[in-house]
mmCIF file of C-alpha atoms and ligand atoms in Angstrom:
data_model
loop_
_atom_site.group_PDB
_atom_site.id
_atom_site.type_symbol
_atom_site.label_atom_id
_atom_site.label_comp_id
_atom_site.label_asym_id
_atom_site.label_seq_id
_atom_site.Cartn_x
_atom_site.Cartn_y
_atom_site.Cartn_z
ATOM 1 C CA MET M 14 138.658 -63.285 22.485
ATOM 2 C CA GLY M 15 134.819 -63.681 22.371
ATOM 3 C CA THR M 16 132.935 -63.539 19.141
ATOM 4 C CA GLU M 17 130.172 -60.988 18.471
ATOM 5 C CA VAL M 18 126.696 -62.525 17.802
ATOM 6 C CA VAL M 19 124.479 -60.422 15.536
ATOM 7 C CA VAL M 20 120.686 -61.295 15.531
ATOM 8 C CA GLU M 21 118.664 -59.698 12.853
ATOM 9 C CA GLY M 22 114.871 -59.762 12.398
ATOM 10 C CA LEU M 23 114.461 -63.339 13.805
ATOM 11 C CA THR M 24 111.111 -64.898 13.789
ATOM 12 C CA LYS M 25 110.268 -68.373 14.809
ATOM 13 C CA SER M 26 106.977 -70.504 14.663
ATOM 14 C CA PHE M 27 106.004 -74.004 15.227
ATOM 15 C CA GLY M 28 103.380 -74.690 12.652
ATOM 16 C CA LYS M 29 100.725 -71.943 13.438
ATOM 17 C CA GLN M 30 102.103 -71.053 16.872
ATOM 18 C CA ASN M 31 104.448 -67.905 16.644
ATOM 19 C CA ILE M 32 106.965 -68.074 19.440
ATOM 20 C CA TRP M 33 108.602 -64.462 18.915
ATOM 21 C CA GLN M 34 109.030 -62.354 16.001
ATOM 22 C CA ASP M 35 111.614 -59.699 14.623
ATOM 23 C CA VAL M 36 114.030 -60.260 17.427
ATOM 24 C CA THR M 37 117.019 -57.953 16.938
ATOM 25 C CA LEU M 38 119.981 -57.688 19.110
ATOM 26 C CA THR M 39 123.733 -57.853 19.223
ATOM 27 C CA LEU M 40 125.692 -59.948 21.897
ATOM 28 C CA PRO M 41 128.795 -57.785 21.959
ATOM 29 C CA ALA M 42 132.166 -59.793 21.909
ATOM 30 C CA GLY M 43 133.277 -60.928 25.504
ATOM 31 C CA GLU M 44 130.340 -59.399 27.219
ATOM 32 C CA VAL M 45 127.875 -60.969 29.414
ATOM 33 C CA SER M 46 124.172 -60.730 28.689
ATOM 34 C CA VAL M 47 121.047 -62.143 30.411
ATOM 35 C CA MET M 48 117.906 -62.854 28.601
ATOM 36 C CA LEU M 49 114.778 -62.706 31.005
ATOM 37 C CA GLY M 50 111.162 -63.714 30.317
ATOM 38 C CA PRO M 51 108.313 -65.628 31.732
ATOM 39 C CA SER M 52 108.003 -69.282 31.401
ATOM 40 C CA GLY M 53 107.050 -70.348 27.705
ATOM 41 C CA THR M 54 108.189 -67.109 25.986
ATOM 42 C CA GLY M 55 110.600 -69.135 24.012
ATOM 43 C CA LYS M 56 113.942 -68.484 25.758
ATOM 44 C CA THR M 57 115.269 -71.938 25.083
ATOM 45 C CA VAL M 58 113.934 -71.911 21.571
ATOM 46 C CA PHE M 59 116.105 -68.673 21.235
ATOM 47 C CA LEU M 60 119.245 -70.316 22.430
ATOM 48 C CA LYS M 61 118.733 -73.353 20.213
ATOM 49 C CA SER M 62 118.140 -70.808 17.198
ATOM 50 C CA ILE M 63 121.350 -69.200 18.006
ATOM 51 C CA ILE M 64 123.501 -72.358 17.680
ATOM 52 C CA GLY M 65 121.438 -73.472 14.541
ATOM 53 C CA LEU M 66 119.622 -76.423 16.011
ATOM 54 C CA LEU M 67 116.223 -74.825 15.350
ATOM 55 C CA LYS M 68 115.566 -72.959 12.221
ATOM 56 C CA PRO M 69 113.659 -69.604 12.414
ATOM 57 C CA GLU M 70 111.691 -68.901 9.314
ATOM 58 C CA ARG M 71 112.939 -65.300 9.001
ATOM 59 C CA GLY M 72 116.003 -63.379 9.960
ATOM 60 C CA ARG M 73 119.518 -64.054 10.625
ATOM 61 C CA VAL M 74 121.964 -65.103 13.234
ATOM 62 C CA LEU M 75 125.520 -63.804 12.045
ATOM 63 C CA ILE M 76 128.740 -65.283 13.697
ATOM 64 C CA ASN M 77 131.988 -64.422 11.789
ATOM 65 C CA GLY M 78 129.896 -63.953 8.606
ATOM 66 C CA VAL M 79 128.193 -67.415 9.005
ATOM 67 C CA ASP M 80 124.356 -67.326 9.127
ATOM 68 C CA MET M 81 123.422 -69.922 11.533
ATOM 69 C CA VAL M 82 119.911 -69.969 9.884
ATOM 70 C CA SER M 83 120.672 -70.261 6.135
ATOM 71 C CA SER M 84 124.415 -70.844 5.680
ATOM 72 C CA PRO M 85 125.373 -74.400 4.320
ATOM 73 C CA GLU M 86 125.196 -77.070 7.114
ATOM 74 C CA ARG M 87 128.943 -77.503 7.028
ATOM 75 C CA ASP M 88 129.637 -74.042 7.956
ATOM 76 C CA ILE M 89 127.167 -74.247 10.615
ATOM 77 C CA TYR M 90 128.629 -77.363 11.983
ATOM 78 C CA GLU M 91 131.953 -75.651 12.170
ATOM 79 C CA THR M 92 130.799 -72.594 13.662
ATOM 80 C CA ARG M 93 128.947 -74.551 16.312
ATOM 81 C CA LYS M 94 132.482 -75.661 17.535
ATOM 82 C CA LEU M 95 132.923 -72.235 18.970
ATOM 83 C CA PHE M 96 130.032 -72.789 21.346
ATOM 84 C CA GLY M 97 129.917 -74.109 24.885
ATOM 85 C CA LEU M 98 126.478 -75.050 26.014
ATOM 86 C CA MET M 99 125.161 -75.522 29.676
ATOM 87 C CA PHE M 100 121.596 -76.948 29.384
ATOM 88 C CA GLN M 101 118.582 -76.332 31.725
ATOM 89 C CA ASP M 102 118.963 -79.745 33.234
ATOM 90 C CA GLY M 103 122.697 -80.444 33.241
ATOM 91 C CA ALA M 104 122.274 -83.095 30.611
ATOM 92 C CA LEU M 105 124.991 -85.364 32.024
ATOM 93 C CA PHE M 106 125.237 -89.057 31.046
ATOM 94 C CA GLY M 107 124.147 -90.988 34.135
ATOM 95 C CA SER M 108 126.286 -93.977 33.545
ATOM 96 C CA MET M 109 129.546 -91.978 33.013
ATOM 97 C CA SER M 110 131.894 -90.508 35.733
ATOM 98 C CA LEU M 111 132.149 -86.875 35.893
ATOM 99 C CA PHE M 112 135.494 -87.069 34.431
ATOM 100 C CA ASP M 113 134.289 -88.856 31.399
ATOM 101 C CA ASN M 114 131.268 -86.742 31.077
ATOM 102 C CA ILE M 115 133.579 -83.546 30.968
ATOM 103 C CA ALA M 116 135.889 -85.303 28.788
ATOM 104 C CA PHE M 117 133.108 -86.284 26.326
ATOM 105 C CA PRO M 118 133.462 -83.306 23.906
ATOM 106 C CA LEU M 119 137.107 -83.652 23.647
ATOM 107 C CA ARG M 120 136.908 -87.259 22.918
ATOM 108 C CA GLU M 121 134.067 -86.480 20.436
ATOM 109 C CA HIS M 122 135.347 -83.671 18.623
ATOM 110 C CA THR M 123 139.110 -83.534 18.721
ATOM 111 C CA ARG M 124 141.948 -85.995 18.165
ATOM 112 C CA LYS M 125 143.619 -84.866 21.419
ATOM 113 C CA LYS M 126 145.451 -87.897 23.255
ATOM 114 C CA GLU M 127 144.427 -89.076 26.680
ATOM 115 C CA PRO M 128 147.069 -87.164 28.638
ATOM 116 C CA GLU M 129 146.212 -83.905 27.000
ATOM 117 C CA ILE M 130 142.384 -84.582 27.743
ATOM 118 C CA ARG M 131 143.165 -85.243 31.338
ATOM 119 C CA ARG M 132 145.056 -81.942 31.674
ATOM 120 C CA ILE M 133 142.144 -79.991 30.076
ATOM 121 C CA VAL M 134 139.448 -81.873 32.093
ATOM 122 C CA MET M 135 141.310 -81.383 35.410
ATOM 123 C CA GLU M 136 141.881 -77.569 34.740
ATOM 124 C CA ARG M 137 138.109 -77.113 33.972
ATOM 125 C CA MET M 138 137.171 -79.162 37.097
ATOM 126 C CA GLU M 139 139.348 -76.963 39.089
ATOM 127 C CA MET M 140 137.900 -73.830 37.599
ATOM 128 C CA VAL M 141 134.352 -74.899 38.748
ATOM 129 C CA GLY M 142 135.539 -76.340 42.089
ATOM 130 C CA LEU M 143 134.984 -80.123 41.323
ATOM 131 C CA VAL M 144 138.456 -81.396 42.038
ATOM 132 C CA GLY M 145 138.255 -84.629 43.856
ATOM 133 C CA ALA M 146 134.840 -85.615 42.321
ATOM 134 C CA GLU M 147 136.206 -86.992 39.056
ATOM 135 C CA GLU M 148 135.071 -90.585 39.732
ATOM 136 C CA LYS M 149 131.633 -89.777 41.065
ATOM 137 C CA LEU M 150 128.616 -90.573 38.926
ATOM 138 C CA PRO M 151 125.915 -87.796 38.382
ATOM 139 C CA GLY M 152 123.411 -89.590 40.547
ATOM 140 C CA GLU M 153 125.897 -89.443 43.399
ATOM 141 C CA ILE M 154 126.400 -85.696 43.745
ATOM 142 C CA SER M 155 124.249 -82.696 44.495
ATOM 143 C CA GLY M 156 122.398 -80.736 42.133
ATOM 144 C CA GLY M 157 124.691 -77.767 42.421
ATOM 145 C CA MET M 158 127.600 -80.080 41.623
ATOM 146 C CA ARG M 159 125.725 -81.225 38.423
ATOM 147 C CA LYS M 160 125.255 -77.705 37.446
ATOM 148 C CA ARG M 161 128.995 -77.081 37.762
ATOM 149 C CA ALA M 162 129.922 -80.198 36.045
ATOM 150 C CA GLY M 163 127.778 -79.256 33.138
ATOM 151 C CA LEU M 164 129.552 -75.769 33.079
ATOM 152 C CA ALA M 165 132.967 -77.486 33.062
ATOM 153 C CA ARG M 166 131.946 -79.532 30.246
ATOM 154 C CA ALA M 167 130.718 -76.443 28.467
ATOM 155 C CA LEU M 168 134.125 -75.169 28.740
ATOM 156 C CA VAL M 169 136.391 -77.937 27.476
ATOM 157 C CA LEU M 170 136.573 -76.914 23.987
ATOM 158 C CA ASP M 171 137.572 -73.335 24.810
ATOM 159 C CA PRO M 172 134.333 -71.753 23.759
ATOM 160 C CA GLN M 173 134.198 -68.263 22.476
ATOM 161 C CA ILE M 174 130.543 -68.130 23.050
ATOM 162 C CA ILE M 175 128.859 -69.676 26.060
ATOM 163 C CA LEU M 176 125.225 -70.138 26.286
ATOM 164 C CA CYS M 177 123.724 -71.240 29.674
ATOM 165 C CA ASP M 178 120.112 -72.140 30.015
ATOM 166 C CA GLU M 179 118.918 -71.492 33.618
ATOM 167 C CA PRO M 180 122.070 -72.341 35.280
ATOM 168 C CA ASP M 181 120.652 -71.591 38.721
ATOM 169 C CA SER M 182 117.573 -73.743 38.336
ATOM 170 C CA GLY M 183 117.408 -75.897 41.572
ATOM 171 C CA LEU M 184 120.017 -74.158 43.373
ATOM 172 C CA ASP M 185 119.752 -72.509 46.887
ATOM 173 C CA PRO M 186 120.513 -68.812 47.335
ATOM 174 C CA VAL M 187 124.072 -69.332 48.495
ATOM 175 C CA ARG M 188 124.985 -71.703 45.705
ATOM 176 C CA THR M 189 123.459 -69.345 43.247
ATOM 177 C CA ALA M 190 125.563 -66.433 44.488
ATOM 178 C CA TYR M 191 128.759 -68.779 44.218
ATOM 179 C CA LEU M 192 127.428 -69.454 40.722
ATOM 180 C CA SER M 193 127.260 -65.782 39.851
ATOM 181 C CA GLN M 194 130.778 -65.215 40.990
ATOM 182 C CA LEU M 195 131.966 -68.299 38.952
ATOM 183 C CA LEU M 196 130.282 -66.933 35.694
ATOM 184 C CA ILE M 197 132.041 -63.433 36.250
ATOM 185 C CA ASP M 198 135.404 -65.219 36.974
ATOM 186 C CA LEU M 199 135.077 -67.533 33.979
ATOM 187 C CA ASN M 200 134.271 -64.416 31.958
ATOM 188 C CA ALA M 201 137.454 -62.747 33.261
ATOM 189 C CA GLN M 202 139.738 -65.865 32.497
ATOM 190 C CA ILE M 203 138.498 -66.696 29.088
ATOM 191 C CA ASP M 204 136.659 -63.537 27.719
ATOM 192 C CA ALA M 205 134.010 -65.467 26.079
ATOM 193 C CA THR M 206 130.868 -63.937 24.941
ATOM 194 C CA MET M 207 128.010 -65.314 27.263
ATOM 195 C CA LEU M 208 124.252 -65.414 27.178
ATOM 196 C CA ILE M 209 122.515 -66.650 30.242
ATOM 197 C CA VAL M 210 118.738 -67.411 30.443
ATOM 198 C CA THR M 211 117.623 -67.065 34.106
ATOM 199 C CA HIS M 212 114.655 -66.321 36.035
ATOM 200 C CA ASN M 213 116.816 -65.365 39.079
ATOM 201 C CA LEU M 214 116.737 -61.842 39.749
ATOM 202 C CA ASP M 215 120.049 -61.606 41.780
ATOM 203 C CA ILE M 216 121.856 -63.128 38.824
ATOM 204 C CA ALA M 217 120.022 -60.640 36.692
ATOM 205 C CA ALA M 218 120.856 -57.652 38.816
ATOM 206 C CA THR M 219 124.584 -58.502 39.580
ATOM 207 C CA VAL M 220 125.959 -60.510 36.655
ATOM 208 C CA PRO M 221 125.497 -59.105 33.212
ATOM 209 C CA ASP M 222 126.653 -56.264 31.162
ATOM 210 C CA ASN M 223 123.436 -56.334 29.036
ATOM 211 C CA MET M 224 119.853 -57.538 29.433
ATOM 212 C CA GLY M 225 116.919 -58.367 27.489
ATOM 213 C CA MET M 226 113.520 -59.703 27.998
ATOM 214 C CA LEU M 227 111.177 -61.700 25.881
ATOM 215 C CA PHE M 228 107.353 -61.097 26.327
ATOM 216 C CA ARG M 229 104.358 -61.574 24.234
ATOM 217 C CA ARG M 230 106.183 -62.884 21.375
ATOM 218 C CA ASN M 231 108.449 -59.663 21.265
ATOM 219 C CA LEU M 232 111.856 -58.613 22.599
ATOM 220 C CA VAL M 233 110.773 -55.954 24.959
ATOM 221 C CA THR M 234 114.303 -54.376 25.128
ATOM 222 C CA PHE M 235 117.870 -55.432 24.884
ATOM 223 C CA GLY M 236 120.626 -53.210 25.972
ATOM 224 C CA PRO M 237 122.928 -52.057 28.876
ATOM 225 C CA ARG M 238 121.858 -53.586 32.156
ATOM 226 C CA GLU M 239 120.966 -50.308 33.500
ATOM 227 C CA VAL M 240 118.283 -49.697 30.969
ATOM 228 C CA LEU M 241 116.318 -52.689 31.897
ATOM 229 C CA LEU M 242 117.098 -52.375 35.589
ATOM 230 C CA THR M 243 115.744 -48.619 35.700
ATOM 231 C CA SER M 244 112.912 -49.283 33.482
ATOM 232 C CA ASP M 245 109.212 -48.369 34.231
ATOM 233 C CA GLU M 246 107.796 -50.549 31.491
ATOM 234 C CA PRO M 247 105.099 -52.245 33.319
ATOM 235 C CA VAL M 248 106.136 -55.849 32.215
ATOM 236 C CA VAL M 249 109.747 -55.218 33.064
ATOM 237 C CA ALA M 250 109.001 -53.644 36.421
ATOM 238 C CA GLN M 251 106.671 -56.497 37.331
ATOM 239 C CA PHE M 252 109.214 -59.099 36.438
ATOM 240 C CA LEU M 253 112.082 -57.593 38.364
ATOM 241 C CA SER M 254 110.029 -56.966 41.445
ATOM 242 C CA GLY M 255 108.395 -60.528 41.293
ATOM 243 C CA ARG M 256 105.034 -59.179 41.810
ATOM 244 C CA ARG M 257 101.477 -60.527 40.753
ATOM 245 C CA GLU M 258 100.238 -57.103 39.801
ATOM 246 C CA GLY M 259 101.049 -56.415 36.106
ATOM 247 C CA PRO M 260 100.557 -57.792 32.592
ATOM 248 C CA ILE M 261 102.199 -61.197 33.488
ATOM 249 C CA GLY M 262 99.606 -63.730 34.608
ATOM 250 C CA MET M 263 99.859 -67.406 35.725
ATOM 251 C CA SER M 264 99.481 -68.604 32.296
ATOM 252 C CA GLU M 265 101.900 -66.101 30.998
ATOM 253 C CA GLU M 266 99.479 -63.338 30.014
ATOM 254 C CA LYS M 267 96.417 -61.887 31.533
ATOM 255 C CA ASP M 268 93.516 -61.019 29.758
ATOM 256 C CA ALA M 269 92.693 -57.250 29.313
ATOM 257 C CA ALA M 270 89.742 -57.334 31.650
ATOM 258 C CA ALA M 271 91.781 -58.485 34.487
ATOM 259 C CA LEU M 272 94.479 -56.118 33.857
ATOM 260 C CA ALA M 273 92.197 -53.308 33.546
ATOM 261 C CA ARG M 274 90.541 -54.093 37.171
ATOM 262 C CA GLU M 275 94.016 -54.257 38.659
ATOM 263 C CA GLN M 276 94.952 -50.987 37.049
ATOM 264 C CA ARG M 277 92.116 -49.205 38.800
ATOM 265 C CA THR M 278 93.298 -50.517 42.194
ATOM 266 C CA ALA M 279 97.072 -50.317 41.955
ATOM 267 C CA ALA M 280 98.360 -46.839 41.092
ATOM 268 C CA SER M 281 101.849 -47.814 39.991
ATOM 269 C CA TYR M 282 103.511 -51.117 39.663
ATOM 270 C CA ALA M 283 106.901 -51.152 41.470
ATOM 271 C CA PRO M 284 109.045 -48.670 43.375
ATOM 272 C CA PRO M 285 112.286 -48.019 41.716
ATOM 273 C CA ARG M 286 114.876 -50.554 42.638
ATOM 274 C CA ALA M 287 118.152 -49.561 43.893
ATOM 275 C CA LEU M 288 120.702 -50.636 41.387
ATOM 276 C CA ALA M 289 123.152 -53.325 42.804
ATOM 277 C CA PRO M 290 126.690 -52.840 41.491
ATOM 278 C CA GLN M 291 127.970 -55.551 38.820
ATOM 279 C CA LEU M 292 130.138 -58.153 40.471
ATOM 280 C CA GLU M 293 133.850 -58.014 39.931
ATOM 281 C CA PRO M 294 136.277 -60.799 39.350
ATOM 282 C CA SER M 295 137.428 -62.467 42.552
ATOM 283 C CA PRO M 296 140.781 -61.440 44.057
ATOM 284 C CA GLY M 297 143.576 -63.095 41.887
ATOM 285 C CA MET M 298 141.550 -63.136 38.817
ATOM 286 C CA PRO M 299 142.436 -61.144 35.867
ATOM 287 C CA ARG M 300 140.361 -58.094 34.961
ATOM 288 C CA ARG M 301 137.460 -58.614 32.577
ATOM 289 C CA ALA M 302 138.935 -57.563 29.080
ATOM 290 C CA ALA M 303 135.261 -56.816 28.056
ATOM 291 C CA ALA M 304 134.660 -54.310 30.812
ATOM 292 C CA GLN M 305 136.779 -51.614 29.143
ATOM 293 C CA ARG M 306 135.323 -52.328 25.763
ATOM 294 C CA ARG M 307 131.900 -52.130 27.353
ATOM 295 C CA ARG M 308 132.441 -48.823 29.060
ATOM 296 C CA GLU M 309 133.318 -47.076 25.823
ATOM 297 C CA ARG M 310 130.522 -48.578 23.907
ATOM 298 C CA VAL M 311 127.930 -47.583 26.496
ATOM 299 C CA LEU M 312 129.195 -44.111 27.088
ATOM 300 C CA GLY M 313 129.147 -43.726 23.285
ATOM 301 C CA MET M 314 125.284 -44.558 23.232
ATOM 302 C CA LEU M 315 124.579 -42.380 26.388
ATOM 303 C CA PRO M 316 122.471 -39.654 24.525
ATOM 304 C CA ARG M 317 120.207 -42.310 23.212
ATOM 305 C CA LEU M 318 119.248 -43.818 26.471
ATOM 306 C CA PRO M 319 116.442 -42.804 28.952
ATOM 307 C CA GLU M 320 117.311 -40.464 31.617
ATOM 308 C CA ALA M 321 117.172 -42.949 34.538
ATOM 309 C CA ALA M 322 119.620 -45.406 32.576
ATOM 310 C CA ARG M 323 121.957 -42.614 31.837
ATOM 311 C CA THR M 324 122.101 -41.388 35.560
ATOM 312 C CA ALA M 325 122.718 -44.997 36.537
ATOM 313 C CA ILE M 326 125.463 -45.604 34.147
ATOM 314 C CA LEU M 327 127.149 -42.336 34.832
ATOM 315 C CA GLN M 328 127.162 -43.121 38.682
ATOM 316 C CA SER M 329 128.552 -46.674 38.083
ATOM 317 C CA TYR M 330 131.482 -45.126 35.981
ATOM 318 C CA ALA M 331 132.158 -42.220 38.314
ATOM 319 C CA PRO M 332 135.582 -42.710 39.977
ATOM 320 C CA THR M 333 135.076 -44.173 43.483
ATOM 321 C CA GLY M 334 135.273 -41.528 46.232
ATOM 322 C CA THR M 335 133.909 -38.752 44.322
ATOM 323 C CA LEU M 336 130.438 -39.118 46.041
ATOM 324 C CA ASP M 337 131.645 -38.737 49.553
ATOM 325 C CA GLY M 338 134.063 -35.881 48.877
ATOM 326 C CA ALA M 339 137.870 -35.835 49.283
ATOM 327 C CA ALA M 340 139.361 -39.086 50.599
ATOM 328 C CA SER M 341 140.961 -38.852 54.087
HETATM 329 N N1 ATP D 24 110.427 -78.708 19.275
HETATM 330 C C1 ATP D 24 109.259 -77.933 19.300
HETATM 331 N N2 ATP D 24 108.105 -78.197 18.664
HETATM 332 C C2 ATP D 24 106.995 -77.534 18.915
HETATM 333 N N3 ATP D 24 106.843 -76.545 20.033
HETATM 334 C C3 ATP D 24 107.941 -76.350 20.714
HETATM 335 C C4 ATP D 24 109.140 -77.011 20.567
HETATM 336 N N4 ATP D 24 110.156 -76.447 21.423
HETATM 337 C C5 ATP D 24 109.397 -75.537 22.173
HETATM 338 N N5 ATP D 24 108.106 -75.365 21.813
HETATM 339 C C6 ATP D 24 107.172 -74.381 22.228
HETATM 340 O O1 ATP D 24 107.732 -73.202 22.340
HETATM 341 C C7 ATP D 24 107.272 -72.366 23.227
HETATM 342 C C8 ATP D 24 108.422 -71.841 24.041
HETATM 343 O O2 ATP D 24 109.297 -72.831 24.612
HETATM 344 P P1 ATP D 24 110.614 -72.491 25.429
HETATM 345 O O3 ATP D 24 111.002 -74.044 25.984
HETATM 346 O O4 ATP D 24 111.727 -71.885 24.519
HETATM 347 O O5 ATP D 24 110.142 -71.730 26.597
HETATM 348 P P2 ATP D 24 111.059 -70.889 27.800
HETATM 349 O O6 ATP D 24 110.878 -69.600 27.668
HETATM 350 O O7 ATP D 24 112.662 -71.720 27.683
HETATM 351 O O8 ATP D 24 110.355 -71.493 29.054
HETATM 352 P P3 ATP D 24 111.046 -71.904 30.552
HETATM 353 O O9 ATP D 24 111.325 -70.614 31.217
HETATM 354 O O10 ATP D 24 109.863 -72.463 31.172
HETATM 355 O O11 ATP D 24 112.052 -72.755 30.368
HETATM 356 C C9 ATP D 24 106.510 -73.410 24.200
HETATM 357 O O12 ATP D 24 105.290 -73.061 23.915
HETATM 358 C C10 ATP D 24 106.729 -74.747 23.651
HETATM 359 O O13 ATP D 24 105.829 -75.602 23.748
HETATM 360 MG MG1 MG D 25 113.684 -72.842 28.890
#
């Protein structure tokens, strides 16, 4: 089962430049979470801080009692083995076949023998639909295949926590839809805790259990997907509707004057979006173990959630058929 990740009061700067401050959130065990945010708000820095590759100056990242910020390097190194990482650019070795790329973490971090390695690599390649492409070089395949190879490589060490940095970048809408389904199917199969950074609104709307957003050096919100998807917070509504009107500008933030001009002309930012249902695992896949845990967790926090989110959650958990009367 996946491992809970608890982030408390995390603050990261490079020199004088503060990236974000006081970020607090919990990635519930086995659930899928998405982090949104305009370019440059520090999403990649956040992922790197979670695995302890970057060191925030304040706060903690707790995984099984190890603090990825300040525990001894030896403990951090051991805990890092729980992770599977899928980088923004795939990060494959250009001179190695896909097979060798995907086998790399096994050869590097375990003492497994070649037949065992072959079995694991082929199993993962099958999971992401790459059987037959073992001997291809990364330069000989499409961007979508490279993404899936990156995902297969992230999976070989049986990760309990999977971090994906923009898994959809460079993919067409159809491939992105397949990828969304693949992420849900993977979650059903291995019950890993997953954090996905993406700009893609379809992934955001259909894949995660939880969503958060970074903006102006702060975590705007993090919680059940329904909270963000029904939010009328201007920055969230603008991002989810992909509009120019709102607090987010070309260089990330608009100045106050431009914003005030806009507010005089536009009465409201965005119409409420109809909530798309979350993807279910494909036929033949196991049920997501985290779905039941999530349901209890979210129903427990219902009284503390905004009205619109509460309504959306109750609707999504209503037994099917209750809305159109008795089934015939
Ligand atoms: N190692 C580093 N040293 C100094 N500054 C850095 C370093 N890594 C990132 N930054 C800065 O931190 C800020 C956030 O970068 P980050 O890559 O996390 O953004 P992002 O949200 O992932 O953006 P995008 O959506 O474009 O990928 C940027 O201003 C970047 O220049
Ligand atoms: Mg990034």
